[in-house]
Coordinates of C-alpha atoms in Angstrom, one line a residue:
M427 CA 0.0 0.0 0.0
S428 CA 1.3 3.4 -0.9
P429 CA 1.3 5.9 1.9
R430 CA -1.6 8.4 1.9
V431 CA -0.8 11.9 0.6
A432 CA -2.4 15.4 0.7
V433 CA -1.4 18.2 -1.6
V434 CA -2.3 21.9 -1.0
T435 CA -1.7 24.4 -3.8
G436 CA -0.4 28.0 -3.1
S437 CA 0.4 27.1 0.4
N438 CA 3.6 29.0 1.4
K439 CA 1.5 31.6 3.3
G440 CA -1.9 32.7 4.4
I441 CA -4.8 30.3 4.4
G442 CA -2.9 27.7 2.4
L443 CA -0.1 27.5 5.0
A444 CA -2.7 27.2 7.8
I445 CA -4.3 24.3 5.9
V446 CA -1.0 22.5 5.6
K447 CA -0.3 23.1 9.3
A448 CA -3.7 21.6 10.3
L449 CA -3.3 18.7 7.9
C450 CA 0.2 18.0 9.4
Q451 CA -1.5 17.7 12.7
K452 CA -4.6 15.7 11.7
F453 CA -4.0 13.8 8.4
E454 CA -2.5 10.3 8.5
G455 CA 0.0 10.5 5.7
D456 CA 2.4 12.8 3.9
V457 CA 1.4 16.5 3.5
Y458 CA 2.8 18.5 0.7
L459 CA 3.2 22.3 0.9
T460 CA 3.5 23.6 -2.7
A461 CA 4.5 27.0 -4.1
R462 CA 5.5 28.4 -7.4
D463 CA 8.6 29.9 -5.8
S464 CA 10.8 27.1 -4.4
G465 CA 12.7 29.5 -2.0
R466 CA 9.5 30.7 -0.4
G467 CA 8.1 27.2 -0.2
E468 CA 11.2 25.8 1.5
E469 CA 11.2 28.7 4.0
A470 CA 7.5 27.9 4.8
V471 CA 8.4 24.2 5.3
K472 CA 11.2 25.3 7.7
S473 CA 8.9 27.5 9.7
L474 CA 6.5 24.6 10.2
S475 CA 9.3 22.2 10.9
S476 CA 10.4 24.5 13.7
E477 CA 7.0 23.8 15.3
G478 CA 7.6 20.1 15.2
L479 CA 5.6 19.4 12.1
K480 CA 6.8 17.5 9.0
P481 CA 5.4 18.9 5.8
M482 CA 7.1 18.0 2.5
F483 CA 7.7 20.4 -0.4
H484 CA 7.0 20.2 -4.1
Q485 CA 7.3 23.1 -6.6
L486 CA 4.0 23.8 -8.3
D487 CA 2.9 26.8 -10.3
I488 CA -0.7 26.3 -11.4
N489 CA -0.2 28.9 -14.1
D490 CA 2.4 26.7 -15.8
L491 CA 0.9 23.6 -17.4
S492 CA 4.3 21.8 -17.4
S493 CA 4.6 22.3 -13.7
I494 CA 1.1 20.8 -13.2
T495 CA 1.8 17.7 -15.3
A496 CA 5.2 17.2 -13.7
A497 CA 3.6 17.3 -10.2
A498 CA 0.8 15.0 -11.2
A499 CA 3.4 12.5 -12.6
Y500 CA 5.4 12.8 -9.4
F501 CA 2.5 12.0 -7.1
K502 CA 1.2 9.2 -9.4
D503 CA 4.7 7.6 -9.4
K504 CA 5.5 8.0 -5.8
Y505 CA 2.1 7.5 -4.1
G506 CA -0.1 5.9 -6.8
G507 CA -2.2 9.1 -6.8
V508 CA -3.4 11.7 -4.4
D509 CA -5.8 11.2 -1.4
V510 CA -6.5 14.8 -0.6
L511 CA -6.2 17.8 -3.1
V512 CA -6.9 21.3 -1.8
N513 CA -6.9 23.9 -4.6
N514 CA -6.1 26.9 -2.6
A515 CA -3.9 29.0 -5.0
G516 CA -5.7 32.2 -6.1
I517 CA -5.3 35.9 -6.6
A518 CA -7.3 39.1 -6.0
F519 CA -6.6 42.7 -6.9
K520 CA -7.0 45.1 -4.1
V521 CA -10.1 47.3 -4.1
A522 CA -8.0 50.4 -4.6
D523 CA -5.9 48.9 -7.4
T524 CA -5.9 51.1 -10.5
T525 CA -5.2 48.3 -13.0
P526 CA -7.7 48.5 -15.8
F527 CA -10.8 46.2 -15.3
A528 CA -10.0 44.4 -18.6
T529 CA -6.6 43.4 -17.3
Q530 CA -8.0 42.5 -13.9
A531 CA -10.6 40.3 -15.5
E532 CA -8.0 38.4 -17.7
V533 CA -5.4 38.0 -15.0
T534 CA -7.9 37.0 -12.2
L535 CA -9.7 34.4 -14.3
K536 CA -6.5 33.0 -15.7
T537 CA -5.4 31.9 -12.2
N538 CA -8.6 31.5 -10.2
F539 CA -10.6 29.7 -12.9
F540 CA -8.6 28.5 -15.9
A541 CA -5.4 27.4 -14.0
T542 CA -7.4 25.8 -11.2
R543 CA -9.3 23.9 -13.9
D544 CA -6.0 22.8 -15.4
M545 CA -5.1 21.4 -12.0
L546 CA -8.4 19.5 -11.8
T547 CA -8.1 18.2 -15.4
H548 CA -4.7 16.7 -14.6
F549 CA -5.2 15.6 -11.0
M550 CA -8.8 14.2 -11.1
P551 CA -7.7 11.0 -12.9
I552 CA -5.2 10.3 -10.1
I553 CA -7.5 11.0 -7.1
K554 CA -7.6 7.7 -5.3
A555 CA -10.8 5.9 -4.2
G556 CA -12.0 7.6 -1.0
G557 CA -10.3 10.8 -2.0
R558 CA -11.3 14.3 -1.1
V559 CA -11.0 17.3 -3.4
V560 CA -11.6 20.8 -2.0
N561 CA -11.7 23.9 -4.1
V562 CA -11.2 27.1 -2.1
S563 CA -13.8 29.5 -3.5
S564 CA -15.6 32.4 -1.8
F565 CA -18.9 33.7 -0.6
V566 CA -18.2 36.6 -3.1
G567 CA -18.9 34.0 -5.8
S568 CA -22.4 33.4 -4.6
R569 CA -23.0 37.1 -4.1
T570 CA -21.8 37.7 -7.6
L571 CA -24.1 35.0 -9.0
N572 CA -27.1 36.8 -7.5
G573 CA -25.9 39.9 -9.3
C574 CA -25.8 38.3 -12.7
S575 CA -28.6 38.6 -15.2
P576 CA -31.5 36.1 -14.8
A577 CA -30.3 34.2 -17.9
L578 CA -26.8 33.8 -16.6
Q579 CA -28.1 32.8 -13.1
E580 CA -30.2 30.1 -14.8
R581 CA -27.2 28.6 -16.7
F582 CA -24.9 28.7 -13.6
R583 CA -27.5 26.9 -11.5
S584 CA -28.5 24.4 -14.2
E585 CA -27.8 20.7 -13.6
D586 CA -27.2 20.2 -17.3
L587 CA -24.5 22.9 -17.6
S588 CA -21.4 21.2 -19.1
E589 CA -17.8 22.0 -18.4
E590 CA -17.4 23.2 -22.0
E591 CA -20.3 25.6 -21.7
L592 CA -19.0 26.9 -18.4
V593 CA -15.6 27.6 -19.9
G594 CA -17.3 29.4 -22.8
L595 CA -19.2 31.6 -20.3
M596 CA -15.9 32.4 -18.5
E597 CA -14.2 33.2 -21.8
R598 CA -17.2 35.4 -22.7
F599 CA -16.9 37.4 -19.5
V600 CA -13.2 38.1 -20.2
E601 CA -13.9 39.1 -23.8
E602 CA -16.7 41.4 -22.8
A603 CA -14.7 42.9 -20.0
K604 CA -11.9 43.7 -22.5
K605 CA -14.4 45.6 -24.6
G606 CA -16.0 47.3 -21.6
E607 CA -19.3 45.5 -22.4
H608 CA -19.5 43.0 -19.5
K609 CA -22.3 44.9 -17.8
Q610 CA -24.4 44.8 -20.9
G611 CA -23.6 41.1 -21.0
G612 CA -25.3 40.6 -17.7
W613 CA -22.2 40.4 -15.5
P614 CA -21.5 42.4 -12.2
D615 CA -18.4 44.6 -11.9
T616 CA -16.2 42.1 -10.1
A617 CA -13.6 39.9 -11.8
Y618 CA -12.7 38.1 -8.5
G619 CA -16.4 37.4 -7.9
V620 CA -17.0 36.0 -11.4
S621 CA -13.8 33.8 -11.1
K622 CA -15.2 32.3 -7.9
T623 CA -18.7 31.9 -9.4
G624 CA -17.0 29.9 -12.1
L625 CA -14.9 27.8 -9.7
T626 CA -17.9 26.9 -7.5
T627 CA -20.0 26.0 -10.6
L628 CA -17.1 23.9 -12.0
S629 CA -16.9 22.0 -8.6
M630 CA -20.6 21.1 -9.0
I631 CA -20.1 19.9 -12.6
L632 CA -17.1 17.8 -11.7
A633 CA -18.8 16.3 -8.7
R634 CA -21.7 15.2 -10.9
R635 CA -19.2 13.6 -13.3
L636 CA -17.5 11.7 -10.5
S637 CA -20.8 10.4 -9.3
K638 CA -21.5 9.1 -12.8
E639 CA -18.1 7.9 -13.9
R640 CA -16.6 6.6 -10.6
P641 CA -19.7 5.9 -8.4
G642 CA -18.0 3.2 -6.3
D643 CA -15.0 5.2 -5.4
Q644 CA -16.7 7.4 -2.8
I645 CA -14.7 10.5 -3.8
L646 CA -16.1 13.7 -2.4
L647 CA -15.5 17.0 -4.2
N648 CA -16.7 20.4 -2.8
A649 CA -16.1 24.1 -3.0
C650 CA -15.9 26.2 0.1
C651 CA -15.5 29.6 1.5
P652 CA -12.8 30.0 4.2
G653 CA -14.5 33.3 5.3
W654 CA -12.9 36.8 5.4
V655 CA -9.4 36.0 6.7
R656 CA -6.4 38.2 7.7
T657 CA -4.0 37.6 4.8
D658 CA -1.9 39.6 2.4
M659 CA -4.8 39.2 0.0
A660 CA -7.7 40.2 2.2
G661 CA -6.0 42.7 4.5
P662 CA -5.5 43.2 8.2
K663 CA -9.1 44.2 9.0
A664 CA -10.6 40.8 8.3
P665 CA -12.2 39.1 11.4
K666 CA -10.7 35.6 11.0
S667 CA -7.2 34.3 11.5
P668 CA -5.6 32.1 8.9
D669 CA -6.1 29.1 11.3
E670 CA -9.8 29.9 11.5
G671 CA -10.0 30.3 7.7
A672 CA -8.5 26.8 7.4
E673 CA -11.2 25.1 9.4
T674 CA -13.8 24.5 6.7
P675 CA -11.2 23.4 4.0
V676 CA -9.6 21.0 6.5
Y677 CA -13.0 19.7 7.6
L678 CA -13.9 18.9 3.9
S679 CA -10.4 17.4 3.4
L680 CA -10.9 15.0 6.3
L681 CA -14.5 13.9 5.8
P682 CA -14.6 10.3 7.2
A683 CA -14.4 7.2 5.1
G684 CA -17.8 6.1 3.9
A685 CA -19.3 9.6 4.1
T686 CA -21.6 10.5 1.1
E687 CA -22.2 14.2 1.9
P688 CA -21.4 16.9 1.3
H689 CA -20.6 16.3 -2.4
G690 CA -20.8 18.9 -5.2
R691 CA -21.7 21.6 -2.7
F692 CA -20.7 25.0 -1.6
V693 CA -19.7 24.9 2.1
S694 CA -19.1 27.8 4.5
D695 CA -18.5 27.4 8.3
K696 CA -18.8 23.6 7.8
Q697 CA -22.4 24.1 6.6
V698 CA -23.8 23.6 3.1
Q699 CA -24.9 26.9 1.6
P700 CA -27.6 27.6 -1.0
W701 CA -26.4 28.3 -4.5

């Protein structure tokens, strides 16, 4: 039997680092801290090692397809696959950022939706039976969904929405944002929100596919909101500490063997939320 393994993307700081820390304490198996910058990643591993924890490190840049495929091959070869995958890597422009909205839309969706989708495309086939997949999304995504046009809301909530159609919708948002026409297209004025609406919806589509294609494997895949957390991304005024932000992603990562729910849900504070 290969040892069990958990992999957390974008985990050299913030919520990702807190997730790694908690998994090191609670998960029976190897826990991998990953970062696109090896130096920062190794530093983060050292800081946790000084607390008596034993995370391992693997370089992983989700915006680099060759980095994703190399990591997937490594975990398949060494562990026979992955038991827990937490897609935590993400970006957000600050509210006061003066970068043009068109650029914000392209850059934000590139990481938060398209690169995370690349991770899922290459890692889903190597998720082991009984595995757990957690996509770190945001309540901003559900708020954004409610601000979309009725037609868009209907598609995002539809059980027959395909991955291809969802990708088309995300591409359409970026194209319309570049032309300054996204509001006419039925989209709210938030690139981060749209990226997380897309990620939560993708989670639901992939969960339905797992139930259909691997029904006996009891893999649970969910999206979650860690809450508003004090990080470089969210700022110092947020009410939650990173450790508190890690609670729901870790809860979903460690759902007990044999559990059937939640699956294909959006979860916040360990509770399934309406979508």
